[in-house]
mmCIF file of C-alpha atoms in Angstrom:
data_model
loop_
_atom_site.group_PDB
_atom_site.id
_atom_site.type_symbol
_atom_site.label_atom_id
_atom_site.label_comp_id
_atom_site.label_asym_id
_atom_site.label_seq_id
_atom_site.Cartn_x
_atom_site.Cartn_y
_atom_site.Cartn_z
ATOM 1 C CA MET A 1 -33.188 -0.573 -17.602
ATOM 2 C CA SER A 2 -30.026 1.366 -18.452
ATOM 3 C CA ASP A 3 -30.472 4.471 -20.558
ATOM 4 C CA ASP A 4 -27.726 4.868 -23.176
ATOM 5 C CA THR A 5 -29.034 8.351 -23.996
ATOM 6 C CA ARG A 6 -27.595 9.512 -20.660
ATOM 7 C CA THR A 7 -24.012 8.924 -21.800
ATOM 8 C CA GLY A 8 -22.027 12.109 -21.214
ATOM 9 C CA THR A 9 -24.440 13.539 -18.655
ATOM 10 C CA ASP A 10 -23.269 14.423 -15.164
ATOM 11 C CA TRP A 11 -23.839 11.867 -12.441
ATOM 12 C CA THR A 12 -26.187 12.901 -9.665
ATOM 13 C CA SER A 13 -25.056 12.647 -6.042
ATOM 14 C CA ASN A 14 -27.528 9.791 -5.531
ATOM 15 C CA GLU A 15 -26.053 7.880 -8.474
ATOM 16 C CA VAL A 16 -22.513 8.418 -7.228
ATOM 17 C CA ASN A 17 -23.400 7.308 -3.693
ATOM 18 C CA THR A 18 -25.187 4.214 -4.985
ATOM 19 C CA CYS A 19 -22.199 3.339 -7.147
ATOM 20 C CA VAL A 20 -19.706 3.762 -4.278
ATOM 21 C CA ASP A 21 -21.886 1.608 -1.997
ATOM 22 C CA ALA A 22 -22.024 -1.062 -4.705
ATOM 23 C CA TYR A 23 -18.250 -0.939 -5.254
ATOM 24 C CA PHE A 24 -17.502 -1.489 -1.570
ATOM 25 C CA ASP A 25 -20.087 -4.281 -1.488
ATOM 26 C CA LEU A 26 -18.348 -5.948 -4.445
ATOM 27 C CA PHE A 27 -14.921 -5.444 -2.855
ATOM 28 C CA ALA A 28 -16.061 -6.937 0.473
ATOM 29 C CA LYS A 29 -17.414 -9.998 -1.332
ATOM 30 C CA GLN A 30 -14.068 -10.447 -3.064
ATOM 31 C CA LEU A 31 -12.236 -10.193 0.258
ATOM 32 C CA ASP A 32 -14.389 -12.782 2.048
ATOM 33 C CA GLY A 33 -14.156 -15.204 -0.874
ATOM 34 C CA THR A 34 -17.750 -14.878 -2.052
ATOM 35 C CA GLY A 35 -18.023 -15.672 -5.744
ATOM 36 C CA VAL A 36 -18.896 -12.513 -7.669
ATOM 37 C CA ILE A 37 -19.678 -12.240 -11.377
ATOM 38 C CA LYS A 38 -18.998 -8.584 -12.171
ATOM 39 C CA SER A 39 -21.147 -8.562 -15.322
ATOM 40 C CA GLN A 40 -24.194 -9.545 -13.267
ATOM 41 C CA PHE A 41 -23.250 -6.955 -10.663
ATOM 42 C CA TYR A 42 -23.101 -4.263 -13.377
ATOM 43 C CA LYS A 43 -26.426 -5.361 -14.848
ATOM 44 C CA SER A 44 -28.223 -5.113 -11.513
ATOM 45 C CA LEU A 45 -26.720 -1.691 -10.795
ATOM 46 C CA ALA A 46 -27.462 -0.443 -14.323
ATOM 47 C CA GLU A 47 -31.121 -1.305 -13.892
ATOM 48 C CA GLN A 48 -31.146 0.419 -10.514
ATOM 49 C CA ILE A 49 -29.687 3.783 -11.551
ATOM 50 C CA GLY A 50 -30.301 3.836 -15.289
ATOM 51 C CA ARG A 51 -26.698 3.894 -16.514
ATOM 52 C CA SER A 52 -24.974 1.618 -19.018
ATOM 53 C CA HIS A 53 -22.789 -1.286 -17.944
ATOM 54 C CA LYS A 54 -19.744 0.457 -19.423
ATOM 55 C CA SER A 55 -20.333 3.716 -17.572
ATOM 56 C CA ILE A 56 -20.672 1.825 -14.290
ATOM 57 C CA GLU A 57 -17.458 -0.124 -14.916
ATOM 58 C CA TRP A 58 -15.673 3.157 -15.697
ATOM 59 C CA LYS A 59 -16.997 4.737 -12.490
ATOM 60 C CA PHE A 60 -15.803 1.694 -10.550
ATOM 61 C CA GLN A 61 -12.340 2.158 -12.071
ATOM 62 C CA ASN A 62 -12.464 5.819 -11.000
ATOM 63 C CA ILE A 63 -13.124 4.613 -7.442
ATOM 64 C CA SER A 64 -10.139 2.248 -7.720
ATOM 65 C CA ALA A 65 -8.010 5.224 -8.764
ATOM 66 C CA VAL A 66 -9.027 7.205 -5.683
ATOM 67 C CA LEU A 67 -8.208 4.255 -3.418
ATOM 68 C CA ASP A 68 -4.882 3.731 -5.197
ATOM 69 C CA GLU A 69 -3.904 7.370 -4.622
ATOM 70 C CA MET A 70 -4.764 6.862 -0.943
ATOM 71 C CA GLY A 71 -2.353 3.928 -0.716
ATOM 72 C CA LEU A 72 -5.211 1.438 -0.385
ATOM 73 C CA ASP A 73 -5.915 -1.833 -2.130
ATOM 74 C CA TRP A 74 -8.694 -1.835 -4.708
ATOM 75 C CA ALA A 75 -11.141 -4.397 -6.074
ATOM 76 C CA LYS A 76 -9.678 -7.064 -8.334
ATOM 77 C CA GLY A 77 -10.293 -6.630 -12.051
ATOM 78 C CA LEU A 78 -10.999 -2.912 -11.729
ATOM 79 C CA THR A 79 -7.748 -1.259 -12.771
ATOM 80 C CA PRO A 80 -7.548 2.396 -11.662
ATOM 81 C CA ALA A 81 -8.690 4.935 -14.245
ATOM 82 C CA ARG A 82 -7.664 8.409 -13.132
ATOM 83 C CA ASN A 83 -10.603 10.711 -13.674
ATOM 84 C CA PHE A 84 -11.166 12.264 -10.256
ATOM 85 C CA GLN A 85 -14.337 14.097 -9.316
ATOM 86 C CA LYS A 86 -14.993 15.917 -6.047
ATOM 87 C CA SER A 87 -18.411 14.273 -5.651
ATOM 88 C CA LEU A 88 -16.769 10.854 -5.895
ATOM 89 C CA ALA A 89 -14.029 11.726 -3.386
ATOM 90 C CA ASP A 90 -16.629 13.130 -0.965
ATOM 91 C CA SER A 91 -18.759 9.985 -1.228
ATOM 92 C CA ILE A 92 -15.760 7.727 -0.626
ATOM 93 C CA ALA A 93 -14.692 9.819 2.392
ATOM 94 C CA ILE A 94 -18.085 9.236 4.031
ATOM 95 C CA ARG A 95 -18.305 5.504 3.306
ATOM 96 C CA LEU A 96 -14.700 4.381 3.616
ATOM 97 C CA PRO A 97 -14.495 4.235 7.465
ATOM 98 C CA THR A 98 -17.440 1.817 7.607
ATOM 99 C CA PHE A 99 -15.964 -0.352 4.870
ATOM 100 C CA LEU A 100 -12.526 -0.449 6.495
ATOM 101 C CA GLY A 101 -14.081 -1.293 9.847
ATOM 102 C CA LYS A 102 -15.893 -4.286 8.351
ATOM 103 C CA ALA A 103 -13.110 -5.405 6.048
ATOM 104 C CA ASN A 104 -10.015 -4.939 8.203
ATOM 105 C CA GLY A 105 -9.951 -8.546 9.393
ATOM 106 C CA LEU A 106 -10.666 -9.834 5.901
ATOM 107 C CA MET A 107 -7.966 -7.610 4.434
ATOM 108 C CA ASN A 108 -5.429 -9.024 6.894
ATOM 109 C CA SER A 109 -6.381 -12.629 6.169
ATOM 110 C CA GLY A 110 -4.051 -14.467 3.850
ATOM 111 C CA LEU A 111 -1.052 -12.312 4.691
ATOM 112 C CA GLU A 112 0.871 -15.409 5.732
ATOM 113 C CA ASP A 113 0.332 -16.941 2.285
ATOM 114 C CA ALA A 114 2.220 -14.339 0.261
ATOM 115 C CA GLU A 115 4.607 -15.887 -2.239
ATOM 116 C CA ALA A 116 8.242 -15.125 -3.008
ATOM 117 C CA LEU A 117 9.146 -11.525 -3.746
ATOM 118 C CA TYR A 118 9.962 -9.939 -7.057
ATOM 119 C CA VAL A 119 12.507 -7.170 -6.445
ATOM 120 C CA GLU A 120 12.671 -4.288 -8.920
ATOM 121 C CA ALA A 121 14.244 -0.861 -9.257
ATOM 122 C CA ALA A 122 13.132 1.810 -6.797
ATOM 123 C CA PRO A 123 10.928 4.634 -8.117
ATOM 124 C CA GLU A 124 12.744 7.850 -8.852
ATOM 125 C CA ARG A 125 12.238 10.878 -6.639
ATOM 126 C CA ALA A 126 9.523 13.117 -8.087
ATOM 127 C CA THR A 127 10.825 16.271 -9.754
ATOM 128 C CA ARG A 128 7.524 18.140 -9.833
ATOM 129 C CA VAL A 129 4.824 19.023 -7.352
ATOM 130 C CA SER A 130 1.802 16.723 -7.292
ATOM 131 C CA ASP A 131 -0.951 17.847 -9.646
ATOM 132 C CA LEU A 132 -3.694 16.194 -7.599
ATOM 133 C CA PRO A 133 -6.682 18.473 -6.967
ATOM 134 C CA SER A 134 -6.922 19.940 -3.477
ATOM 135 C CA TYR A 135 -9.899 17.758 -2.506
ATOM 136 C CA MET A 136 -7.844 14.634 -3.281
ATOM 137 C CA ARG A 137 -4.919 15.891 -1.180
ATOM 138 C CA ASP A 138 -7.367 16.560 1.683
ATOM 139 C CA LEU A 139 -8.809 13.058 1.364
ATOM 140 C CA ILE A 140 -5.360 11.436 1.437
ATOM 141 C CA ALA A 141 -4.442 13.499 4.514
ATOM 142 C CA LYS A 142 -7.656 12.447 6.267
ATOM 143 C CA PHE A 143 -6.875 8.745 5.731
ATOM 144 C CA ASP A 144 -3.116 9.048 6.137
ATOM 145 C CA PRO A 145 -1.502 5.922 4.606
ATOM 146 C CA ILE A 146 1.587 6.376 6.793
ATOM 147 C CA GLU A 147 -0.374 6.156 10.041
ATOM 148 C CA ARG A 148 -2.586 3.361 8.697
ATOM 149 C CA ASP A 149 0.301 1.092 7.697
ATOM 150 C CA LYS A 150 2.194 1.945 10.891
ATOM 151 C CA ALA A 151 -0.799 0.933 13.022
ATOM 152 C CA ASN A 152 -1.365 -2.343 11.144
ATOM 153 C CA SER A 153 0.934 -4.611 13.155
ATOM 154 C CA ALA A 154 -0.274 -7.757 11.333
ATOM 155 C CA LEU A 155 0.736 -6.248 8.000
ATOM 156 C CA GLY A 156 4.119 -5.152 9.316
ATOM 157 C CA LYS A 157 4.888 -8.541 10.823
ATOM 158 C CA ALA A 158 3.801 -10.390 7.689
ATOM 159 C CA GLY A 159 6.028 -8.160 5.560
ATOM 160 C CA GLU A 160 9.000 -8.786 7.822
ATOM 161 C CA ARG A 161 8.406 -12.535 7.663
ATOM 162 C CA LEU A 162 8.315 -12.409 3.874
ATOM 163 C CA ALA A 163 11.511 -10.353 3.748
ATOM 164 C CA PHE A 164 13.205 -12.777 6.182
ATOM 165 C CA GLN A 165 12.275 -15.721 3.964
ATOM 166 C CA HIS A 166 13.386 -13.792 0.892
ATOM 167 C CA GLU A 167 16.838 -13.107 2.337
ATOM 168 C CA ARG A 168 17.355 -16.766 3.159
ATOM 169 C CA THR A 169 16.116 -17.864 -0.266
ATOM 170 C CA VAL A 170 18.455 -15.487 -2.095
ATOM 171 C CA LEU A 171 21.472 -16.672 -0.134
ATOM 172 C CA SER A 172 20.605 -20.330 -0.647
ATOM 173 C CA ALA A 173 20.213 -19.711 -4.387
ATOM 174 C CA ALA A 174 23.669 -18.063 -4.371
ATOM 175 C CA ASP A 175 25.117 -21.317 -2.954
ATOM 176 C CA ARG A 176 25.545 -19.800 0.515
ATOM 177 C CA PRO A 177 23.325 -21.995 2.709
ATOM 178 C CA ASP A 178 25.776 -21.316 5.541
ATOM 179 C CA LEU A 179 24.882 -17.618 5.448
ATOM 180 C CA ALA A 180 21.192 -18.356 4.929
ATOM 181 C CA ARG A 181 21.156 -20.194 8.247
ATOM 182 C CA LYS A 182 22.697 -17.171 9.979
ATOM 183 C CA VAL A 183 20.032 -14.673 8.875
ATOM 184 C CA ARG A 184 18.240 -13.336 11.956
ATOM 185 C CA TRP A 185 14.804 -11.746 12.328
ATOM 186 C CA VAL A 186 16.075 -9.263 14.900
ATOM 187 C CA SER A 187 12.846 -7.364 15.582
ATOM 188 C CA GLN A 188 11.075 -10.668 16.283
ATOM 189 C CA GLU A 189 13.851 -12.245 18.370
ATOM 190 C CA ASP A 190 15.156 -9.200 20.232
ATOM 191 C CA GLY A 191 12.363 -6.633 19.869
ATOM 192 C CA ASP A 192 12.314 -3.249 18.136
ATOM 193 C CA GLY A 193 14.963 -0.619 18.720
ATOM 194 C CA ALA A 194 17.965 -1.890 16.784
ATOM 195 C CA GLY A 195 17.305 0.468 13.869
ATOM 196 C CA TYR A 196 16.621 -2.454 11.526
ATOM 197 C CA ASP A 197 14.485 -5.611 11.405
ATOM 198 C CA ILE A 198 16.659 -8.301 9.805
ATOM 199 C CA LEU A 199 20.356 -9.094 10.040
ATOM 200 C CA SER A 200 21.372 -10.588 6.709
ATOM 201 C CA TYR A 201 24.365 -10.999 4.402
ATOM 202 C CA GLU A 202 25.548 -10.363 0.885
ATOM 203 C CA PRO A 203 26.662 -13.533 -0.938
ATOM 204 C CA ASP A 204 30.298 -12.471 -0.347
ATOM 205 C CA GLY A 205 29.705 -12.567 3.406
ATOM 206 C CA GLN A 206 29.344 -8.832 4.063
ATOM 207 C CA VAL A 207 26.773 -8.026 6.748
ATOM 208 C CA LYS A 208 23.697 -5.956 5.855
ATOM 209 C CA PHE A 209 21.000 -4.481 8.053
ATOM 210 C CA VAL A 210 17.506 -4.674 6.543
ATOM 211 C CA GLU A 211 14.655 -2.416 7.672
ATOM 212 C CA VAL A 212 11.312 -3.600 6.243
ATOM 213 C CA LYS A 213 8.402 -1.309 5.367
ATOM 214 C CA THR A 214 5.209 -2.899 4.039
ATOM 215 C CA THR A 215 2.067 -1.495 2.434
ATOM 216 C CA VAL A 216 -0.944 -2.728 0.509
ATOM 217 C CA GLY A 217 -0.595 0.422 -1.588
ATOM 218 C CA ASN A 218 1.568 1.139 -4.609
ATOM 219 C CA ASN A 219 5.309 1.691 -4.832
ATOM 220 C CA ARG A 220 4.986 5.432 -4.163
ATOM 221 C CA THR A 221 2.885 5.116 -1.017
ATOM 222 C CA PRO A 222 4.750 7.089 1.695
ATOM 223 C CA PHE A 223 5.980 5.312 4.806
ATOM 224 C CA PHE A 224 6.917 6.071 8.417
ATOM 225 C CA ILE A 225 10.565 6.017 9.434
ATOM 226 C CA SER A 226 11.559 6.472 13.064
ATOM 227 C CA ARG A 227 14.342 8.829 14.092
ATOM 228 C CA ASN A 228 16.365 5.816 15.222
ATOM 229 C CA GLU A 229 15.951 4.071 11.860
ATOM 230 C CA PHE A 230 16.773 7.246 9.942
ATOM 231 C CA ASN A 231 19.894 7.895 12.003
ATOM 232 C CA PHE A 232 20.943 4.279 11.557
ATOM 233 C CA SER A 233 20.652 4.630 7.768
ATOM 234 C CA GLN A 234 23.142 7.495 7.950
ATOM 235 C CA ALA A 235 25.507 5.765 10.372
ATOM 236 C CA GLU A 236 25.603 2.508 8.370
ATOM 237 C CA THR A 237 25.511 3.857 4.819
ATOM 238 C CA LYS A 238 27.367 0.865 3.350
ATOM 239 C CA ARG A 239 25.343 -1.816 5.121
ATOM 240 C CA PHE A 240 21.831 -0.379 5.664
ATOM 241 C CA ARG A 241 19.004 -1.422 3.314
ATOM 242 C CA LEU A 242 15.434 -0.189 3.481
ATOM 243 C CA PHE A 243 13.365 -2.975 1.945
ATOM 244 C CA ARG A 244 10.049 -1.585 0.740
ATOM 245 C CA ILE A 245 7.346 -4.207 0.104
ATOM 246 C CA TYR A 246 4.218 -2.954 -1.661
ATOM 247 C CA ASP A 247 1.048 -4.250 -3.335
ATOM 248 C CA PHE A 248 1.143 -6.826 -0.541
ATOM 249 C CA ARG A 249 -2.295 -8.394 -0.859
ATOM 250 C CA ARG A 250 -2.285 -8.534 -4.648
ATOM 251 C CA THR A 251 1.171 -9.422 -6.018
ATOM 252 C CA PRO A 252 3.838 -8.560 -3.423
ATOM 253 C CA ARG A 253 6.822 -6.771 -4.931
ATOM 254 C CA ALA A 254 9.716 -4.868 -3.423
ATOM 255 C CA PHE A 255 12.606 -2.498 -3.979
ATOM 256 C CA GLU A 256 15.666 -1.538 -1.927
ATOM 257 C CA LEU A 257 16.991 1.829 -0.819
ATOM 258 C CA PRO A 258 20.631 1.379 0.260
ATOM 259 C CA GLY A 259 22.308 3.658 2.776
ATOM 260 C CA ASP A 260 21.321 7.216 3.670
ATOM 261 C CA LEU A 261 17.594 7.626 3.000
ATOM 262 C CA ASN A 262 18.101 11.309 2.192
ATOM 263 C CA ASN A 263 19.467 10.158 -1.162
ATOM 264 C CA PHE A 264 16.125 8.675 -2.209
ATOM 265 C CA VAL A 265 13.171 10.258 -0.415
ATOM 266 C CA ARG A 266 12.113 13.548 1.117
ATOM 267 C CA ILE A 267 12.185 13.260 4.911
ATOM 268 C CA SER A 268 9.720 15.460 6.781
ATOM 269 C CA ALA A 269 8.747 15.755 10.456
ATOM 270 C CA GLU A 270 5.084 14.826 10.934
ATOM 271 C CA SER A 271 4.880 14.702 14.747
ATOM 272 C CA TYR A 272 6.486 16.198 17.820
ATOM 273 C CA ARG A 273 7.288 14.940 21.305
ATOM 274 C CA ALA A 274 5.552 16.829 24.117
ATOM 275 C CA ASP A 275 6.722 16.740 27.723
ATOM 276 C CA PHE A 276 6.836 19.011 30.816
ATOM 277 C CA HIS A 277 10.607 19.147 31.280
ATOM 278 C CA ALA A 278 12.662 22.245 30.473
#
């Protein structure tokens, strides 16, 4: 039975760990299509740890908030509620690798079924330093969203396919089916290395070069840009477009960054080439 008299008391490490385990269990069931009634899930967990249904739902939303800050998808119906605690971050850090290992295939399923894109304004560059606690910054660094998205080739390819379809749809809607037929998925047809993924057109016939970056995270999730792509954005300032697709597995949306990327984001070197030549 849940104990409402415990409202406001600190959660024990055992309670936190049990709650995180239950959240990932719920999330996995959602991903594999298993029918889950959250109210019954809360009731069972409340009886197990002696907390109210509401406090468990709130803790689940705290877990969603941690995952959202990490650039990860989170369980449906559990909107992030930002109330970070170190014990929660520590518990997630321990359990997340196992969950991702089990769920990776499930999380990539359905990528081909994404619907048409809604394109909105790009987020503004932050003007203040992040106020995340140090343990959250450490957790994000440990599960680097840049490296994760970069390594997920299925996600990248699915995002490019969606952007390719989007470009053709926009041109057809602008009464330019002739240009729509000329759109090329360059990275698929010719391979990587061009500095962009899709050769497309403005409705007036002007060429544009579209580099696609896709994430399951939110619109501020950082992304990897190669030196070649970055240099290309500076060389083709009038025709280069970085097309950022985010929230891919939930409701895919996108924004564009035209021209020199220095105008929109902070570029930092995260790796170095090592060789034995002078």
